[in-house]
mmCIF file of C-alpha atoms and ligand atoms in Angstrom:
data_model
loop_
_atom_site.group_PDB
_atom_site.id
_atom_site.type_symbol
_atom_site.label_atom_id
_atom_site.label_comp_id
_atom_site.label_asym_id
_atom_site.label_seq_id
_atom_site.Cartn_x
_atom_site.Cartn_y
_atom_site.Cartn_z
ATOM 1 C CA MET A 1 126.773 71.497 200.925
ATOM 2 C CA LYS A 2 123.473 72.813 199.457
ATOM 3 C CA ILE A 3 121.192 71.344 196.777
ATOM 4 C CA ILE A 4 119.665 73.789 194.136
ATOM 5 C CA LEU A 5 116.294 72.617 192.957
ATOM 6 C CA GLY A 6 116.589 72.826 189.305
ATOM 7 C CA PRO A 7 113.115 73.571 187.806
ATOM 8 C CA ALA A 8 113.232 70.515 185.492
ATOM 9 C CA SER A 9 113.955 68.063 188.364
ATOM 10 C CA ILE A 10 112.313 69.491 191.524
ATOM 11 C CA GLU A 11 110.831 66.328 192.961
ATOM 12 C CA LEU A 12 113.999 64.271 192.210
ATOM 13 C CA ALA A 13 116.170 67.154 193.871
ATOM 14 C CA GLU A 14 113.878 67.299 196.860
ATOM 15 C CA ASN A 15 114.122 63.380 197.362
ATOM 16 C CA VAL A 16 117.875 63.533 196.965
ATOM 17 C CA SER A 17 118.137 66.426 199.618
ATOM 18 C CA SER A 18 115.949 64.620 202.077
ATOM 19 C CA LEU A 19 117.902 61.351 201.663
ATOM 20 C CA ILE A 20 121.080 63.055 202.548
ATOM 21 C CA ASP A 21 119.533 65.630 204.968
ATOM 22 C CA ILE A 22 120.893 68.695 202.891
ATOM 23 C CA GLN A 23 119.426 72.058 202.852
ATOM 24 C CA ASN A 24 117.526 73.051 199.622
ATOM 25 C CA ILE A 25 117.821 76.192 197.530
ATOM 26 C CA PRO A 26 114.535 76.825 195.593
ATOM 27 C CA VAL A 27 114.743 78.366 192.220
ATOM 28 C CA THR A 28 112.241 80.947 190.674
ATOM 29 C CA SER A 29 112.005 80.364 187.128
ATOM 30 C CA LYS A 30 109.937 81.938 184.192
ATOM 31 C CA ILE A 31 109.878 82.283 180.457
ATOM 32 C CA PHE A 32 109.846 85.998 179.264
ATOM 33 C CA PRO A 33 107.114 86.815 176.635
ATOM 34 C CA ASP A 34 109.797 86.415 174.050
ATOM 35 C CA GLY A 35 110.728 82.849 174.989
ATOM 36 C CA GLU A 36 113.914 83.511 176.924
ATOM 37 C CA SER A 37 114.544 81.811 180.223
ATOM 38 C CA TYR A 38 114.973 83.524 183.631
ATOM 39 C CA VAL A 39 116.192 81.986 186.858
ATOM 40 C CA LYS A 40 116.825 83.419 190.457
ATOM 41 C CA LEU A 41 118.240 81.382 193.310
ATOM 42 C CA GLU A 42 116.287 81.807 196.518
ATOM 43 C CA GLY A 43 118.750 81.246 199.144
ATOM 44 C CA ASN A 44 122.364 82.000 200.325
ATOM 45 C CA VAL A 45 125.197 80.119 198.639
ATOM 46 C CA LEU A 46 128.028 82.143 199.782
ATOM 47 C CA GLY A 47 131.236 79.982 200.322
ATOM 48 C CA GLU A 48 129.027 76.771 199.886
ATOM 49 C CA ASN A 49 129.635 73.769 197.661
ATOM 50 C CA VAL A 50 126.560 73.716 195.779
ATOM 51 C CA VAL A 51 124.877 70.798 193.702
ATOM 52 C CA ILE A 52 122.315 71.712 191.019
ATOM 53 C CA ILE A 53 120.076 68.890 190.128
ATOM 54 C CA GLN A 54 118.544 69.601 186.667
ATOM 55 C CA THR A 55 117.636 67.136 183.923
ATOM 56 C CA THR A 56 117.762 68.426 180.272
ATOM 57 C CA CYS A 57 115.158 66.046 178.689
ATOM 58 C CA PRO A 58 112.600 66.877 176.070
ATOM 59 C CA PRO A 59 110.405 68.845 175.822
ATOM 60 C CA MET A 60 112.376 72.168 175.556
ATOM 61 C CA GLN A 61 115.868 70.607 176.271
ATOM 62 C CA ASP A 62 117.600 73.685 175.020
ATOM 63 C CA GLY A 63 115.651 75.869 177.570
ATOM 64 C CA LYS A 64 116.615 73.388 180.323
ATOM 65 C CA LEU A 65 120.241 73.464 179.433
ATOM 66 C CA PHE A 66 120.250 77.285 179.467
ATOM 67 C CA GLN A 67 118.398 77.216 182.909
ATOM 68 C CA LEU A 68 121.358 74.866 184.089
ATOM 69 C CA ALA A 69 124.002 77.257 182.715
ATOM 70 C CA PHE A 70 122.261 80.239 184.332
ATOM 71 C CA MET A 71 121.745 78.536 187.685
ATOM 72 C CA ALA A 72 125.609 77.838 187.662
ATOM 73 C CA ASP A 73 126.402 81.416 186.763
ATOM 74 C CA ALA A 74 124.107 82.755 189.321
ATOM 75 C CA ALA A 75 125.609 80.536 192.061
ATOM 76 C CA LYS A 76 129.172 81.402 191.153
ATOM 77 C CA ARG A 77 128.126 85.180 191.151
ATOM 78 C CA ALA A 78 126.554 84.806 194.646
ATOM 79 C CA GLY A 79 129.984 83.466 195.806
ATOM 80 C CA ALA A 80 129.429 79.635 195.658
ATOM 81 C CA ASN A 81 132.737 77.845 196.076
ATOM 82 C CA LYS A 82 132.274 74.883 194.036
ATOM 83 C CA VAL A 83 129.261 74.014 191.528
ATOM 84 C CA THR A 84 128.507 70.393 190.904
ATOM 85 C CA ALA A 85 125.923 69.652 188.184
ATOM 86 C CA VAL A 86 123.802 66.566 188.541
ATOM 87 C CA VAL A 87 122.191 66.096 185.080
ATOM 88 C CA PRO A 88 120.329 62.855 184.925
ATOM 89 C CA TYR A 89 119.591 63.073 181.259
ATOM 90 C CA LEU A 90 122.121 65.045 179.478
ATOM 91 C CA ALA A 91 120.865 66.250 176.060
ATOM 92 C CA TYR A 92 122.814 66.126 172.751
ATOM 93 C CA THR A 93 125.137 63.075 173.902
ATOM 94 C CA ARG A 94 123.876 60.936 170.982
ATOM 95 C CA GLN A 95 125.515 63.501 168.536
ATOM 96 C CA ASP A 96 129.021 62.256 169.830
ATOM 97 C CA LYS A 97 130.954 62.053 166.516
ATOM 98 C CA MET A 98 130.868 63.425 163.134
ATOM 99 C CA PHE A 99 128.710 60.650 161.376
ATOM 100 C CA LEU A 100 128.437 62.599 158.262
ATOM 101 C CA SER A 101 130.625 65.213 156.680
ATOM 102 C CA GLY A 102 129.586 68.664 157.570
ATOM 103 C CA GLU A 103 128.274 67.743 161.041
ATOM 104 C CA GLY A 104 129.551 68.960 164.273
ATOM 105 C CA ILE A 105 129.885 67.142 167.762
ATOM 106 C CA SER A 106 127.033 68.570 169.587
ATOM 107 C CA VAL A 107 128.007 67.196 172.965
ATOM 108 C CA GLY A 108 131.333 68.944 172.614
ATOM 109 C CA THR A 109 129.618 72.283 172.114
ATOM 110 C CA ILE A 110 127.369 71.575 175.208
ATOM 111 C CA ALA A 111 130.367 70.535 177.194
ATOM 112 C CA ARG A 112 132.226 73.718 176.618
ATOM 113 C CA MET A 113 129.070 75.768 177.101
ATOM 114 C CA LEU A 114 128.604 74.172 180.597
ATOM 115 C CA GLY A 115 132.198 74.837 181.425
ATOM 116 C CA ALA A 116 132.022 78.400 180.634
ATOM 117 C CA SER A 117 128.967 78.843 182.743
ATOM 118 C CA GLY A 118 130.829 78.043 186.014
ATOM 119 C CA ILE A 119 130.169 74.338 186.507
ATOM 120 C CA ASP A 120 133.188 72.579 188.248
ATOM 121 C CA ASN A 121 132.037 69.039 187.864
ATOM 122 C CA LEU A 122 129.056 66.955 186.492
ATOM 123 C CA LEU A 123 127.473 63.858 187.397
ATOM 124 C CA THR A 124 125.061 62.184 184.759
ATOM 125 C CA VAL A 125 123.384 58.801 184.701
ATOM 126 C CA ASN A 126 124.001 56.322 181.738
ATOM 127 C CA ILE A 127 125.425 58.798 179.185
ATOM 128 C CA HIS A 128 125.047 57.214 175.856
ATOM 129 C CA SER A 129 128.599 56.818 175.165
ATOM 130 C CA GLU A 130 131.188 57.217 177.877
ATOM 131 C CA HIS A 131 133.995 58.510 175.434
ATOM 132 C CA VAL A 132 132.205 61.948 175.372
ATOM 133 C CA LEU A 133 133.119 62.484 178.893
ATOM 134 C CA SER A 134 136.560 63.559 177.647
ATOM 135 C CA GLU A 135 134.936 66.428 175.852
ATOM 136 C CA PHE A 136 134.291 68.249 179.138
ATOM 137 C CA PRO A 137 136.641 70.868 180.448
ATOM 138 C CA PHE A 138 136.158 69.568 183.994
ATOM 139 C CA LEU A 139 135.542 66.287 185.610
ATOM 140 C CA ALA A 140 132.516 64.642 184.271
ATOM 141 C CA LYS A 141 131.340 61.057 185.451
ATOM 142 C CA THR A 142 128.477 58.843 184.588
ATOM 143 C CA VAL A 143 126.858 56.206 186.813
ATOM 144 C CA SER A 144 124.286 53.560 185.963
ATOM 145 C CA GLY A 145 120.611 53.278 187.016
ATOM 146 C CA ILE A 146 120.262 49.762 185.467
ATOM 147 C CA SER A 147 120.552 47.812 188.693
ATOM 148 C CA LEU A 148 117.674 49.895 190.163
ATOM 149 C CA LEU A 149 115.562 49.059 187.044
ATOM 150 C CA ALA A 150 116.296 45.298 187.244
ATOM 151 C CA GLU A 151 115.505 45.438 191.057
ATOM 152 C CA TYR A 152 111.970 46.721 190.217
ATOM 153 C CA PHE A 153 111.327 43.558 188.316
ATOM 154 C CA VAL A 154 112.506 41.483 191.192
ATOM 155 C CA LYS A 155 110.268 43.358 193.527
ATOM 156 C CA GLN A 156 107.385 42.611 191.296
ATOM 157 C CA GLY A 157 108.080 39.119 191.872
ATOM 158 C CA HIS A 158 109.520 38.134 188.247
ATOM 159 C CA LYS A 159 111.757 35.082 188.232
ATOM 160 C CA ASN A 160 114.287 33.666 185.695
ATOM 161 C CA VAL A 161 114.001 36.914 183.538
ATOM 162 C CA PHE A 162 115.970 37.027 180.395
ATOM 163 C CA ALA A 163 117.719 40.554 180.007
ATOM 164 C CA LEU A 164 117.890 41.621 176.508
ATOM 165 C CA ALA A 165 119.844 44.428 174.740
ATOM 166 C CA PRO A 166 118.209 45.803 171.504
ATOM 167 C CA ASP A 167 121.830 46.110 169.907
ATOM 168 C CA LYS A 168 125.171 45.044 170.610
ATOM 169 C CA GLY A 169 126.286 48.295 172.108
ATOM 170 C CA ALA A 170 123.682 48.116 174.894
ATOM 171 C CA MET A 171 124.981 44.454 175.868
ATOM 172 C CA TYR A 172 126.831 46.000 178.799
ATOM 173 C CA ILE A 173 123.473 47.392 180.118
ATOM 174 C CA ALA A 174 121.867 43.954 179.741
ATOM 175 C CA GLN A 175 124.625 42.190 181.575
ATOM 176 C CA GLU A 176 124.394 44.661 184.492
ATOM 177 C CA ALA A 177 120.556 43.949 184.743
ATOM 178 C CA GLN A 178 121.449 40.075 184.629
ATOM 179 C CA GLN A 179 123.700 40.471 187.687
ATOM 180 C CA VAL A 180 120.568 41.379 189.464
ATOM 181 C CA LEU A 181 117.874 39.180 187.685
ATOM 182 C CA GLY A 182 120.062 36.101 187.363
ATOM 183 C CA GLY A 183 118.484 34.740 184.157
ATOM 184 C CA GLY A 184 119.729 34.435 180.566
ATOM 185 C CA VAL A 185 121.238 37.495 178.664
ATOM 186 C CA GLY A 186 121.597 38.270 175.062
ATOM 187 C CA HIS A 187 121.403 41.000 172.402
ATOM 188 C CA LEU A 188 119.943 41.709 169.033
ATOM 189 C CA SER A 189 121.818 43.421 166.235
ATOM 190 C CA LYS A 190 120.596 46.949 164.827
ATOM 191 C CA VAL A 191 121.935 48.831 161.806
ATOM 192 C CA ARG A 192 120.818 52.436 161.365
ATOM 193 C CA ASP A 193 120.816 54.244 157.988
ATOM 194 C CA ARG A 194 122.630 57.612 158.943
ATOM 195 C CA TYR A 195 120.455 59.530 156.292
ATOM 196 C CA THR A 196 116.984 58.276 156.958
ATOM 197 C CA GLY A 197 117.377 57.114 160.628
ATOM 198 C CA GLN A 198 115.611 53.889 159.703
ATOM 199 C CA THR A 199 116.936 50.810 161.617
ATOM 200 C CA VAL A 200 117.127 47.147 160.612
ATOM 201 C CA GLN A 201 117.041 44.715 163.606
ATOM 202 C CA SER A 202 117.870 41.103 163.473
ATOM 203 C CA ALA A 203 118.541 38.202 165.979
ATOM 204 C CA GLU A 204 120.952 35.345 165.689
ATOM 205 C CA GLY A 205 120.825 32.248 167.747
ATOM 206 C CA LEU A 206 118.393 33.926 170.311
ATOM 207 C CA ASP A 207 116.275 31.393 172.221
ATOM 208 C CA VAL A 208 113.633 33.011 174.385
ATOM 209 C CA GLU A 209 110.842 30.519 173.828
ATOM 210 C CA GLY A 210 108.573 30.548 176.691
ATOM 211 C CA GLN A 211 110.500 33.102 178.583
ATOM 212 C CA THR A 212 109.834 36.340 180.436
ATOM 213 C CA VAL A 213 112.160 38.914 178.592
ATOM 214 C CA VAL A 214 112.905 42.504 179.734
ATOM 215 C CA ILE A 215 114.466 44.744 176.915
ATOM 216 C CA PHE A 216 116.953 47.073 178.737
ATOM 217 C CA ASP A 217 118.103 50.232 176.902
ATOM 218 C CA ASP A 218 119.585 53.574 178.022
ATOM 219 C CA ILE A 219 117.042 55.659 176.058
ATOM 220 C CA ILE A 220 113.654 55.100 174.501
ATOM 221 C CA SER A 221 113.062 57.955 172.225
ATOM 222 C CA THR A 222 110.672 57.188 169.330
ATOM 223 C CA GLY A 223 110.172 53.624 170.623
ATOM 224 C CA GLY A 224 111.195 52.331 167.191
ATOM 225 C CA THR A 225 113.950 50.123 168.696
ATOM 226 C CA ILE A 226 111.784 48.696 171.274
ATOM 227 C CA VAL A 227 108.787 47.942 168.888
ATOM 228 C CA GLY A 228 111.093 46.083 166.609
ATOM 229 C CA ALA A 229 112.829 44.183 169.372
ATOM 230 C CA ALA A 230 109.231 43.176 170.765
ATOM 231 C CA LYS A 231 108.087 41.813 167.335
ATOM 232 C CA ILE A 232 111.336 39.754 167.095
ATOM 233 C CA LEU A 233 110.859 38.393 170.641
ATOM 234 C CA LYS A 234 107.101 37.618 170.091
ATOM 235 C CA GLU A 235 107.970 35.693 166.690
ATOM 236 C CA ARG A 236 110.679 33.769 168.750
ATOM 237 C CA GLY A 237 107.913 32.560 171.270
ATOM 238 C CA ALA A 238 108.746 34.841 174.224
ATOM 239 C CA LYS A 239 105.905 34.466 176.881
ATOM 240 C CA HIS A 240 106.085 37.892 178.462
ATOM 241 C CA VAL A 241 107.906 40.960 177.299
ATOM 242 C CA PHE A 242 108.636 44.094 179.333
ATOM 243 C CA THR A 243 111.033 47.111 178.538
ATOM 244 C CA ALA A 244 113.062 49.150 181.013
ATOM 245 C CA CYS A 245 115.144 52.248 180.364
ATOM 246 C CA VAL A 246 116.832 54.908 182.306
ATOM 247 C CA HIS A 247 115.727 57.738 180.015
ATOM 248 C CA PRO A 248 112.099 57.179 178.891
ATOM 249 C CA LEU A 249 111.745 60.202 176.428
ATOM 250 C CA LEU A 250 108.984 58.320 174.705
ATOM 251 C CA ILE A 251 108.387 60.960 171.907
ATOM 252 C CA GLY A 252 104.969 61.256 170.533
ATOM 253 C CA ASP A 253 102.905 58.004 170.731
ATOM 254 C CA ALA A 254 105.992 55.946 171.474
ATOM 255 C CA SER A 255 104.354 54.377 174.601
ATOM 256 C CA LYS A 256 101.236 53.567 172.590
ATOM 257 C CA ARG A 257 103.268 51.810 169.892
ATOM 258 C CA ILE A 258 105.430 49.830 172.327
ATOM 259 C CA LEU A 259 102.435 48.518 174.331
ATOM 260 C CA GLU A 260 100.577 47.736 170.815
ATOM 261 C CA ALA A 261 103.672 45.649 169.937
ATOM 262 C CA GLY A 262 102.946 43.421 173.049
ATOM 263 C CA VAL A 263 105.129 44.989 175.559
ATOM 264 C CA GLU A 264 103.259 44.377 178.829
ATOM 265 C CA GLU A 265 104.858 47.376 180.783
ATOM 266 C CA ILE A 266 107.309 50.257 180.309
ATOM 267 C CA VAL A 267 109.507 51.159 183.251
ATOM 268 C CA GLY A 268 111.661 54.122 183.322
ATOM 269 C CA THR A 269 113.461 56.403 185.872
ATOM 270 C CA ASP A 270 112.819 59.984 187.009
ATOM 271 C CA SER A 271 115.573 61.114 184.845
ATOM 272 C CA VAL A 272 112.619 62.097 182.682
ATOM 273 C CA PRO A 273 109.747 62.811 184.996
ATOM 274 C CA GLY A 274 106.439 61.340 183.690
ATOM 275 C CA VAL A 275 104.001 58.602 184.097
ATOM 276 C CA TYR A 276 106.702 55.834 183.343
ATOM 277 C CA SER A 277 109.156 57.251 186.073
ATOM 278 C CA LYS A 278 108.463 54.207 188.271
ATOM 279 C CA VAL A 279 112.046 54.059 189.634
ATOM 280 C CA SER A 280 113.705 56.856 191.230
ATOM 281 C CA LEU A 281 117.420 57.767 190.766
ATOM 282 C CA ALA A 282 117.446 59.578 194.105
ATOM 283 C CA PRO A 283 119.201 56.708 195.866
ATOM 284 C CA LEU A 284 121.806 56.432 193.207
ATOM 285 C CA ILE A 285 122.338 60.261 193.153
ATOM 286 C CA SER A 286 122.433 60.507 197.079
ATOM 287 C CA LYS A 287 125.097 57.707 197.271
ATOM 288 C CA GLN A 288 127.366 59.579 194.852
ATOM 289 C CA LEU A 289 127.159 62.891 196.652
ATOM 290 C CA LYS A 290 127.362 61.279 200.084
ATOM 291 C CA GLY A 291 130.836 60.362 198.945
ATOM 292 C CA ALA A 292 131.622 63.782 198.120
ATOM 293 C CA ILE A 293 130.311 65.282 201.528
HETATM 294 C C1 R5P B 301 120.653 53.858 170.495
HETATM 295 O O1 R5P B 301 121.766 53.367 170.334
HETATM 296 C C2 R5P B 301 120.000 54.117 171.975
HETATM 297 O O2 R5P B 301 120.483 53.236 172.753
HETATM 298 C C3 R5P B 301 118.612 53.779 171.869
HETATM 299 O O3 R5P B 301 118.390 52.389 171.405
HETATM 300 C C4 R5P B 301 117.817 54.755 170.892
HETATM 301 O O4 R5P B 301 118.221 55.832 171.161
HETATM 302 C C5 R5P B 301 116.400 54.322 170.955
HETATM 303 O O5 R5P B 301 115.950 55.426 169.978
HETATM 304 P P1 R5P B 301 114.266 54.910 169.302
HETATM 305 O O6 R5P B 301 113.492 54.815 170.765
HETATM 306 O O7 R5P B 301 113.957 56.198 168.729
HETATM 307 O O8 R5P B 301 114.455 53.652 168.637
#
């Protein structure tokens, strides 16, 4: 097995390859003057099972998806046996059904595109809805980075932490965190207007008075969900509020607005490399790959 260092996840891929002591294949990448992507594998993959590690987060998620497809195609053309894609953040997974008439299912298109590029199986992390895995024309699996995020708070010395999901759909995430944190668990309710994208959040019977609360979510995008949740928690007398997510997209001034809403710290993973990538997914991904060696 060899690990191809996807241009969007070089550091994570290097960490994974050193954890499991597997040879790297560097990639030369560039953008042509007309905006098109170019990749070139800098190593021999003939007869190898290869793992491409490449996240597809913003900015330029379309370009990162194309790089992934081009790396898979290049690997197969160079004689690779099996191509596994490890895509910590998989773009377009939130358009997982036709919410409005006239829409498509973007994740279905992405799945078929990746299948056509030569990928044989895919590993992702905390995909927004597991049911979309059936859209892929090959074996696709999701694993969870929530325990790693919860362990971060334990290591920081926080005790009796309340794990909060910002909506009912994320309750399984909060429950997973609670297994590590050992405190209370609960969720808010969130209703989204499909035309405007605006959300309305509410809390029923949530008692967080005097508590340390961590809001866990799979993705933070504009930050609106976390800002709204933090306001409710403050109104309900929470003493300390933190937030953690697997995919800290943090678009625009999201982090500023979250911190201004009274959240003391934002903790994300290197699914989306940046200043909030305080937890690495390398141990989680390595464990999965070790099982396949
Ligand atoms: C939605 O259900 C997701 O789990 C996240 O809560 C959502 O994508 C966050 O988006 P934003 O940060 O824009 O509120």
